[in-house]
PDB file of C-alpha atoms and ligand atoms in Angstrom:
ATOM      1  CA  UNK J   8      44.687 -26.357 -16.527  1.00  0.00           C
ATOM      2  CA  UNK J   9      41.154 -25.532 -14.997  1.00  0.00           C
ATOM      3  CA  UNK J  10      41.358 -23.779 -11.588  1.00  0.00           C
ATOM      4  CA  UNK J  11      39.722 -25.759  -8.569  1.00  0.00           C
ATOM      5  CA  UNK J  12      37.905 -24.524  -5.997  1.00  0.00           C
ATOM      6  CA  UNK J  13      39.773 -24.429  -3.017  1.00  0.00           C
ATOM      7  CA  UNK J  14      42.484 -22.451  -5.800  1.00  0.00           C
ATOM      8  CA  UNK J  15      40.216 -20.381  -6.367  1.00  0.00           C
ATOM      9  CA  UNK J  16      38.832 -19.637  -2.832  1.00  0.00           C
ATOM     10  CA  UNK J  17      43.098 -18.854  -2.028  1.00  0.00           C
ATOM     11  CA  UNK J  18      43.034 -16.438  -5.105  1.00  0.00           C
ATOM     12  CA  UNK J  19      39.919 -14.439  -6.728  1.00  0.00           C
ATOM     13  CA  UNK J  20      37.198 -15.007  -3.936  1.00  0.00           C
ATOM     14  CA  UNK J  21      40.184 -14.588  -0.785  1.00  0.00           C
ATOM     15  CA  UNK J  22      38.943 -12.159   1.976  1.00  0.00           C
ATOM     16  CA  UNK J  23      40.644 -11.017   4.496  1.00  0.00           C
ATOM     17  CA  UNK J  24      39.994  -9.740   7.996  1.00  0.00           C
ATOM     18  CA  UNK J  25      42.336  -6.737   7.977  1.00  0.00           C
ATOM     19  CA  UNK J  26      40.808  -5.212   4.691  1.00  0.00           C
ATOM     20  CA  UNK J  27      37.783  -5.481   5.952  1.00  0.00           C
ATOM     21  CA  UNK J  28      36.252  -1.607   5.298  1.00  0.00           C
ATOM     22  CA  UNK J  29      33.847   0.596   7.722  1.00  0.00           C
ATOM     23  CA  UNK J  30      29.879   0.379   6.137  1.00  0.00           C
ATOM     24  CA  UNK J  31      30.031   3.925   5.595  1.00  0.00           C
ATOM     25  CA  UNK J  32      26.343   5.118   4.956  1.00  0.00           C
ATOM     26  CA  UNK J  33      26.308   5.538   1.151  1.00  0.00           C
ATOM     27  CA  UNK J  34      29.523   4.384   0.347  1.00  0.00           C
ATOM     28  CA  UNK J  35      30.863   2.671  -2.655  1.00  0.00           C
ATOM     29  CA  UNK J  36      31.762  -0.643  -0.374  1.00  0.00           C
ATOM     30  CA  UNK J  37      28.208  -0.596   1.178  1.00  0.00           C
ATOM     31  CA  UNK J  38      26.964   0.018  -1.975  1.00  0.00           C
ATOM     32  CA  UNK J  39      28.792  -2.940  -3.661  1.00  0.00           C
ATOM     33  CA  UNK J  40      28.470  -5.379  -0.823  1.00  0.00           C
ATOM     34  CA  UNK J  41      24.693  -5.213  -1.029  1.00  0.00           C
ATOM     35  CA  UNK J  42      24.727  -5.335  -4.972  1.00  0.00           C
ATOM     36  CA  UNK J  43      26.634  -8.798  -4.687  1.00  0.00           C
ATOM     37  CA  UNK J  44      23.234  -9.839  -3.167  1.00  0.00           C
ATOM     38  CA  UNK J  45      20.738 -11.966  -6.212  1.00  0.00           C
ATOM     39  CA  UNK J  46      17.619 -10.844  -5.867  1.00  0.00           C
ATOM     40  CA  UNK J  47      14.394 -11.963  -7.367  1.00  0.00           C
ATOM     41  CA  UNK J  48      12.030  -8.971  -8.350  1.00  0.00           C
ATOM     42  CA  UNK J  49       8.674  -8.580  -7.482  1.00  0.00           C
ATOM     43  CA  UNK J  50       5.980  -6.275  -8.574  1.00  0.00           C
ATOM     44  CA  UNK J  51       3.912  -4.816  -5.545  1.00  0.00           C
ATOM     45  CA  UNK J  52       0.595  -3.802  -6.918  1.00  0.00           C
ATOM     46  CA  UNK J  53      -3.025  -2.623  -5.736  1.00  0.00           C
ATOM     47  CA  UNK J  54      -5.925  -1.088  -6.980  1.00  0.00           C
ATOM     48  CA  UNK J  55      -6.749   2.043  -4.930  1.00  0.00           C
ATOM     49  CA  UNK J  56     -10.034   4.210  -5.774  1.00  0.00           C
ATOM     50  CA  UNK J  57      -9.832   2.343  -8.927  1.00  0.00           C
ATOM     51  CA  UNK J  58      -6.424   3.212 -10.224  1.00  0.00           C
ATOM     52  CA  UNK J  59      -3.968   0.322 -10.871  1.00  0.00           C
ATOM     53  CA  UNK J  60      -1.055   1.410  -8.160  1.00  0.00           C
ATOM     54  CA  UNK J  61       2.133   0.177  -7.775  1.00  0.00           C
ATOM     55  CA  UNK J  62       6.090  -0.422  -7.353  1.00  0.00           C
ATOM     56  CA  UNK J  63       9.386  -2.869  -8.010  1.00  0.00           C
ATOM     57  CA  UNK J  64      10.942  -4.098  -4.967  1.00  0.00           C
ATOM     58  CA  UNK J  65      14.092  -6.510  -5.068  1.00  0.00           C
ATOM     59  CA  UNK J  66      14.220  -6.575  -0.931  1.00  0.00           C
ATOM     60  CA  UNK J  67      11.457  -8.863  -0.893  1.00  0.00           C
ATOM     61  CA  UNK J  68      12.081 -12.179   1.725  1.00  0.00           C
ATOM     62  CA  UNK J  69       9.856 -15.149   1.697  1.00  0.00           C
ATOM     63  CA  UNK J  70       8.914 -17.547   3.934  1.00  0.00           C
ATOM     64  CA  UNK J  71       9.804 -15.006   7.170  1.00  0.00           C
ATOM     65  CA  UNK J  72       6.998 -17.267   8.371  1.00  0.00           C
ATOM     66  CA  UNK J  73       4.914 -20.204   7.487  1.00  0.00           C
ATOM     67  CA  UNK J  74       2.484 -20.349  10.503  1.00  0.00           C
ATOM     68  CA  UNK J  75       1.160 -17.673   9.016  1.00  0.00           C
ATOM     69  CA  UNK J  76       2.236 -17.104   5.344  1.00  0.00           C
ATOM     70  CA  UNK J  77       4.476 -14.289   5.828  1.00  0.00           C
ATOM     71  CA  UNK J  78       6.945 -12.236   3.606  1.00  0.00           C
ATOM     72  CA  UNK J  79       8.526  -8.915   3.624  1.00  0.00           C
ATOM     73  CA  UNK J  80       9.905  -6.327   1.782  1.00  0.00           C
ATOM     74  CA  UNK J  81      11.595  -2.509   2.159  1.00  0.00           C
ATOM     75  CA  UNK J  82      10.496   0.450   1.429  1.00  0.00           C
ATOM     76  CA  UNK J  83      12.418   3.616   0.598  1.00  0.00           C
ATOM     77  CA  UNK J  84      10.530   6.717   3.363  1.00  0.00           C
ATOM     78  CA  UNK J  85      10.723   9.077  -0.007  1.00  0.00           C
ATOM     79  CA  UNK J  86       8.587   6.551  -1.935  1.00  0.00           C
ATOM     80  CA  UNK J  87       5.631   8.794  -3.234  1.00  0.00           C
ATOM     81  CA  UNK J  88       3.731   5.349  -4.278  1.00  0.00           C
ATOM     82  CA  UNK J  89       3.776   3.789  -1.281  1.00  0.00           C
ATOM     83  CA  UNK J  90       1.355   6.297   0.817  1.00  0.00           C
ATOM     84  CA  UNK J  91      -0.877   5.776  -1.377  1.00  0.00           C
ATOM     85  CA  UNK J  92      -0.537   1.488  -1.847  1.00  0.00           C
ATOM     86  CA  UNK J  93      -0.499   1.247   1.662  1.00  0.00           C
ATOM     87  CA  UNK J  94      -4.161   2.052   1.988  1.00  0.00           C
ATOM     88  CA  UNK J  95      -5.701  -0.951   0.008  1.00  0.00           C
ATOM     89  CA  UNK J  96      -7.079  -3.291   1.604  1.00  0.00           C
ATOM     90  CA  UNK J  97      -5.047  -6.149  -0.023  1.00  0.00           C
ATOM     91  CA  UNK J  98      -1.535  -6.014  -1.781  1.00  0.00           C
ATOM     92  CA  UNK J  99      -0.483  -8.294  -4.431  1.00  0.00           C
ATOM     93  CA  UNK J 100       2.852  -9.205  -4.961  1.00  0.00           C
ATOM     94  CA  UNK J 101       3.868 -10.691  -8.339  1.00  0.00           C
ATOM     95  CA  UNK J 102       7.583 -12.402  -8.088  1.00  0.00           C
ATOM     96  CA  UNK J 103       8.436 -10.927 -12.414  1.00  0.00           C
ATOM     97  CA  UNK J 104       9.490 -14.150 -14.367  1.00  0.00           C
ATOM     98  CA  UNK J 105      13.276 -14.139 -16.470  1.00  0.00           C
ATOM     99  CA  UNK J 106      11.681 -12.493 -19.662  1.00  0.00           C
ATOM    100  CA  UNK J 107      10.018  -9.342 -18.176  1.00  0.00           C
ATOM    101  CA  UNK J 108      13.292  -7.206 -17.367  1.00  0.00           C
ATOM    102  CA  UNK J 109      11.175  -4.440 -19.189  1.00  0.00           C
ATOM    103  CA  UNK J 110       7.893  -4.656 -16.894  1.00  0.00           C
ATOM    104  CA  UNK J 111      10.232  -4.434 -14.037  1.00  0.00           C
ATOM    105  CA  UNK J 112      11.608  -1.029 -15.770  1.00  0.00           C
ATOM    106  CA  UNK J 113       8.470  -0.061 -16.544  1.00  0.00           C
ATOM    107  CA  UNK J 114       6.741  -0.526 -12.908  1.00  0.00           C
ATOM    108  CA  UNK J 115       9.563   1.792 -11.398  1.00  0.00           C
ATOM    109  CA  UNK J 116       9.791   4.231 -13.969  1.00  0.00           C
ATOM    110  CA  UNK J 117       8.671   7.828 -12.421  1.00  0.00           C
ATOM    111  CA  UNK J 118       6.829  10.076 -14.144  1.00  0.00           C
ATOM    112  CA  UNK J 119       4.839   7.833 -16.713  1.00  0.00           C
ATOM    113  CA  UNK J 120       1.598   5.363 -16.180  1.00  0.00           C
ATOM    114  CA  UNK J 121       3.483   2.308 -14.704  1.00  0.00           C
ATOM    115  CA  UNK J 122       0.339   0.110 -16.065  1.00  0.00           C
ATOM    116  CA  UNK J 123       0.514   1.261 -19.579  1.00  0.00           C
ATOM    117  CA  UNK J 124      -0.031  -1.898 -22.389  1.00  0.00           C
ATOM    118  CA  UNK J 125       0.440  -4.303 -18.887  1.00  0.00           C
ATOM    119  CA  UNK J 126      -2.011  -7.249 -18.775  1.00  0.00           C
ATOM    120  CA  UNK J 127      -2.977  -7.268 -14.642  1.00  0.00           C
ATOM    121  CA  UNK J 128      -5.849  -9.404 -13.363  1.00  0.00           C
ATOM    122  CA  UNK J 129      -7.726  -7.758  -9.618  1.00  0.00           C
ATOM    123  CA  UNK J 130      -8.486  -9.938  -6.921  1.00  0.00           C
ATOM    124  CA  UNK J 131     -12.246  -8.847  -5.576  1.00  0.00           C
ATOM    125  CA  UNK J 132     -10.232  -7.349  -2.634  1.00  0.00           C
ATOM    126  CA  UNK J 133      -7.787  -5.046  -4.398  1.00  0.00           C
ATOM    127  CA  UNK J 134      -4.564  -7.171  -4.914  1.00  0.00           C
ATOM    128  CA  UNK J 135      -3.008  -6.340  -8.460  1.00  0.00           C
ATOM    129  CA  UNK J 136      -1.355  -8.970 -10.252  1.00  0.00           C
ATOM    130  CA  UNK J 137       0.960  -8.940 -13.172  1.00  0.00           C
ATOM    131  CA  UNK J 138       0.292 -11.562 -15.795  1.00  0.00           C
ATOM    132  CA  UNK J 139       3.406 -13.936 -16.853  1.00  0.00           C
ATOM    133  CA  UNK J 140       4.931 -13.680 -13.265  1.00  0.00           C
ATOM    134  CA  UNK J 141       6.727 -17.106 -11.841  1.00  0.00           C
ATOM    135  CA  UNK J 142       4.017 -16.670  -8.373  1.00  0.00           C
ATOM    136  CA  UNK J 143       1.266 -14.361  -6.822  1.00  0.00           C
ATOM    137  CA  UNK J 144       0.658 -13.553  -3.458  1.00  0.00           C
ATOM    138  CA  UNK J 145      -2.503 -12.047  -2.245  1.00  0.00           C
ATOM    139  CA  UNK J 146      -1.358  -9.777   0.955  1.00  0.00           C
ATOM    140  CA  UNK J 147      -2.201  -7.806   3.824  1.00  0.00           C
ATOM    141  CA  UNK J 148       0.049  -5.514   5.718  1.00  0.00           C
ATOM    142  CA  UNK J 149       0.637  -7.096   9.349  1.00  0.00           C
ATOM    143  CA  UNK J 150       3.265  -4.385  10.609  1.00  0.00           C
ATOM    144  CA  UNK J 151       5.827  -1.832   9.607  1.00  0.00           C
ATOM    145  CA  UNK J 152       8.996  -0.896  11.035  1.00  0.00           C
ATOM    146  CA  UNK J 153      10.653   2.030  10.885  1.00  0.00           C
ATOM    147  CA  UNK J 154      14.628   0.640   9.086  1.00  0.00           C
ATOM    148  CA  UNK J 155      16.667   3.919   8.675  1.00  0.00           C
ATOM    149  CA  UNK J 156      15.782   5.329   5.380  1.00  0.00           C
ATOM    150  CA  UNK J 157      13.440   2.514   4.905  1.00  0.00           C
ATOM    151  CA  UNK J 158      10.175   0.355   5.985  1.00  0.00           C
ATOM    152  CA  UNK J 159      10.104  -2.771   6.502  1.00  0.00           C
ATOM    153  CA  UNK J 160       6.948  -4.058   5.632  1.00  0.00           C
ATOM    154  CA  UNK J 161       5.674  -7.527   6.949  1.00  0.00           C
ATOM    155  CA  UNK J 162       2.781  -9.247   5.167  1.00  0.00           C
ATOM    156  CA  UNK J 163       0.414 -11.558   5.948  1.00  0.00           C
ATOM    157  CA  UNK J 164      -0.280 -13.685   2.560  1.00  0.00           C
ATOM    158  CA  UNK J 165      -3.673 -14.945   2.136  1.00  0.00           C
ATOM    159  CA  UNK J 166      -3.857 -17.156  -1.573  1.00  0.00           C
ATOM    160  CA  UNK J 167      -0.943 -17.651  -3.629  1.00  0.00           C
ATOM    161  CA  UNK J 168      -0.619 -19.116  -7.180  1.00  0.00           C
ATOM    162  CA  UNK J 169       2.543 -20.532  -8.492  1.00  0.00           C
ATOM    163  CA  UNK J 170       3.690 -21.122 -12.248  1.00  0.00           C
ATOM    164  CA  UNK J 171       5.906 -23.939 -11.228  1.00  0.00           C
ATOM    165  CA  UNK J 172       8.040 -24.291 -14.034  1.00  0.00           C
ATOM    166  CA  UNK J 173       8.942 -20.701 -14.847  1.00  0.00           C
ATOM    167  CA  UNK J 174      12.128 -19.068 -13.785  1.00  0.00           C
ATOM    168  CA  UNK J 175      12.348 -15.712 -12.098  1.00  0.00           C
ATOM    169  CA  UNK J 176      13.717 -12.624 -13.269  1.00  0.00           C
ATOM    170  CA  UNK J 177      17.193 -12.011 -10.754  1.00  0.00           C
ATOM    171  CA  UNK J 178      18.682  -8.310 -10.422  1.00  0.00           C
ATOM    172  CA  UNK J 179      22.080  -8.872  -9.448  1.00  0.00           C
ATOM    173  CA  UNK J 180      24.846  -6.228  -9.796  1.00  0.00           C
ATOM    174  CA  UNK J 181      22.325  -3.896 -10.977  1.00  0.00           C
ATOM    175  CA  UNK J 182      21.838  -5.649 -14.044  1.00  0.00           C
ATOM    176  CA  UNK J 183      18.761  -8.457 -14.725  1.00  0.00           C
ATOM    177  CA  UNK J 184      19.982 -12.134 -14.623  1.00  0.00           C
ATOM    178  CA  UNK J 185      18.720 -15.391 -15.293  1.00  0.00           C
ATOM    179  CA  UNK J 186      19.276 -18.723 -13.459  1.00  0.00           C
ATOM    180  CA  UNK J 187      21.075 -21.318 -14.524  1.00  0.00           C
ATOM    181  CA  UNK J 188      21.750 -24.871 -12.611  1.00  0.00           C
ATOM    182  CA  UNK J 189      24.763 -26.133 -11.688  1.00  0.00           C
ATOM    183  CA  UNK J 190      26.387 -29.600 -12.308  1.00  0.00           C
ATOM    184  CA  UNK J 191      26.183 -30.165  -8.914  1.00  0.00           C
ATOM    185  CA  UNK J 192      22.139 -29.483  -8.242  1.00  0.00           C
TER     186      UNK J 192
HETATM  187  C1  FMN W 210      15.291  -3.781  -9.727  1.00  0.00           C
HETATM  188  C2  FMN W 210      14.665  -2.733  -8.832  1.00  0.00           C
HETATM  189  C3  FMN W 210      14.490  -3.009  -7.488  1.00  0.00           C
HETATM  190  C4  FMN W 210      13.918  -2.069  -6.621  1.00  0.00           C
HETATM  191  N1  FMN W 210      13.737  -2.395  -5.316  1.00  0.00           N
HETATM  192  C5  FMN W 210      13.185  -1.501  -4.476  1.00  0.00           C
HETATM  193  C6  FMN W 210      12.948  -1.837  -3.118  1.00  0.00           C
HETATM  194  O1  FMN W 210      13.226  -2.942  -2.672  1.00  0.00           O
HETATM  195  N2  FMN W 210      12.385  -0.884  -2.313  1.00  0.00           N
HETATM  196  C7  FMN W 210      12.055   0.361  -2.783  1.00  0.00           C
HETATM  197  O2  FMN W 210      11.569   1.196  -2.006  1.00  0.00           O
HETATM  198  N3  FMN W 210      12.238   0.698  -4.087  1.00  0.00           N
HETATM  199  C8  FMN W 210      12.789  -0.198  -4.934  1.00  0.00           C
HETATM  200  N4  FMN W 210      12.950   0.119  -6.255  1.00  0.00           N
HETATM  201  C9  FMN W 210      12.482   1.428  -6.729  1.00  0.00           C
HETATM  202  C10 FMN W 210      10.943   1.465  -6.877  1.00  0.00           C
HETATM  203  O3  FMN W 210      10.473   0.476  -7.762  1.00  0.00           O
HETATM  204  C11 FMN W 210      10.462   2.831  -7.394  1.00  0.00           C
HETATM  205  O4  FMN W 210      11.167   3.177  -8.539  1.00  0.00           O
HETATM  206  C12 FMN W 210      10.695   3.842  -6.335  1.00  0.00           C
HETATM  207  O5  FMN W 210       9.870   3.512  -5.255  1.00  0.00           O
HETATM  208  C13 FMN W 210      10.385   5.286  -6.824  1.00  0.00           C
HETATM  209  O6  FMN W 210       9.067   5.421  -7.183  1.00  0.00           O
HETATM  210  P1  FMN W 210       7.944   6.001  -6.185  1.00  0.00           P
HETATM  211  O7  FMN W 210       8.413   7.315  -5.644  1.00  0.00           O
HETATM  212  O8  FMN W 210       6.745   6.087  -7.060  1.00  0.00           O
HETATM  213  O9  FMN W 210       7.786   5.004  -5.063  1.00  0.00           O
HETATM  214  C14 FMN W 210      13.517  -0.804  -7.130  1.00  0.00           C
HETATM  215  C15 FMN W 210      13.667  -0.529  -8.499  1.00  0.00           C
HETATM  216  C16 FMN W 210      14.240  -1.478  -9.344  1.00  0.00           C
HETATM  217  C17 FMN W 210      14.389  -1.175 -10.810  1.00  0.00           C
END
């Protein structure tokens, strides 16, 4: 017999207040907790002094407001790509569809060109933009704040263009996922 859900909320998804650990920096609990989280993936892109720059972020939040277009993402401090992105004048932000699990490898590999065999279009101001991705968003940056060993980044978005009926690449559990509805949707 099939479990049902209120079985299974008693039984494999059951928390409990008194087990509840300390979010030890670094630790293996933080560490999972966070990983639990779907993300979709987005590539964060710009030309600067001509060279195709960029990074993969899965911390990305949309729609942090809509009076203006607004989204965010976070930034690691030791990032040695993003002192350099930050100075175009536009970013672009390309949410990766469910087939490119290897651009999204590719784009955070160190040590290699990131842009190597990519197809990218370049908005006249700067903006990079993968080719294939589910949506585009042309940004600026309208603040940073200082997030422990992060940035938070806050962007205004200027033009967007969606591929409505692609799906997006999720990380989840440090491993690339693809969405599937439910019965219920
Ligand atoms: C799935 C995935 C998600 C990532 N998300 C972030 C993120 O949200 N923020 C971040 O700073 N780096 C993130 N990274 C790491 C960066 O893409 C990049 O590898 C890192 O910034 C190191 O390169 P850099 O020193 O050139 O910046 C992610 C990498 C992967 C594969």
């Amino acid at each position: 017999m099939s479990a049902t859900v209120s079985d299974r909320w008693s039984g494999e998804f059951a928390h409990d207040l008194s087990n509840m650990l300390p979010a030890d920096p670094h630790s293996v609990q933080v560490r999972a907790a966070f990983n639990q989280f779907p993300a979709a993936v987005g590539a964060v892109c710009a030309l600067v002094d001509g060279e195709r720059t960029g990074l993969i972020a899965s911390s990305i939040a949309v729609g942090v407001s809509y009076d203006p277009p607004m989204v965010l993402f976070s930034v690691r401090k030791d990032s040695q790509t993003w002192p350099v992105l930050r100075r175009a004048p536009r970013i672009g932000i390309s949410i990766l569809s469910e087939h490119q699990g290897a651009v999204c490898q590719q784009l955070s590999a160190r040590g290699r060109d990131r842009f190597q065999g990519l197809t990218t279009e370049s908005g006249e101001a700067g903006a990079v933009f993968v080719q294939e991705a589910i949506s585009w968003l042309d940004c600026s940056i309208a603040a940073v704040t200082e997030a422990g060993d992060h940035e938070v980044v806050v962007f205004r978005v200027h033009a967007v263009s969606v591929a409505e009926s692609a799906n997006p690449l999720i990380y989840h559990q440090t491993r690339f996922r693809i969405l599937q509805a439910t019965r219920d949707g």
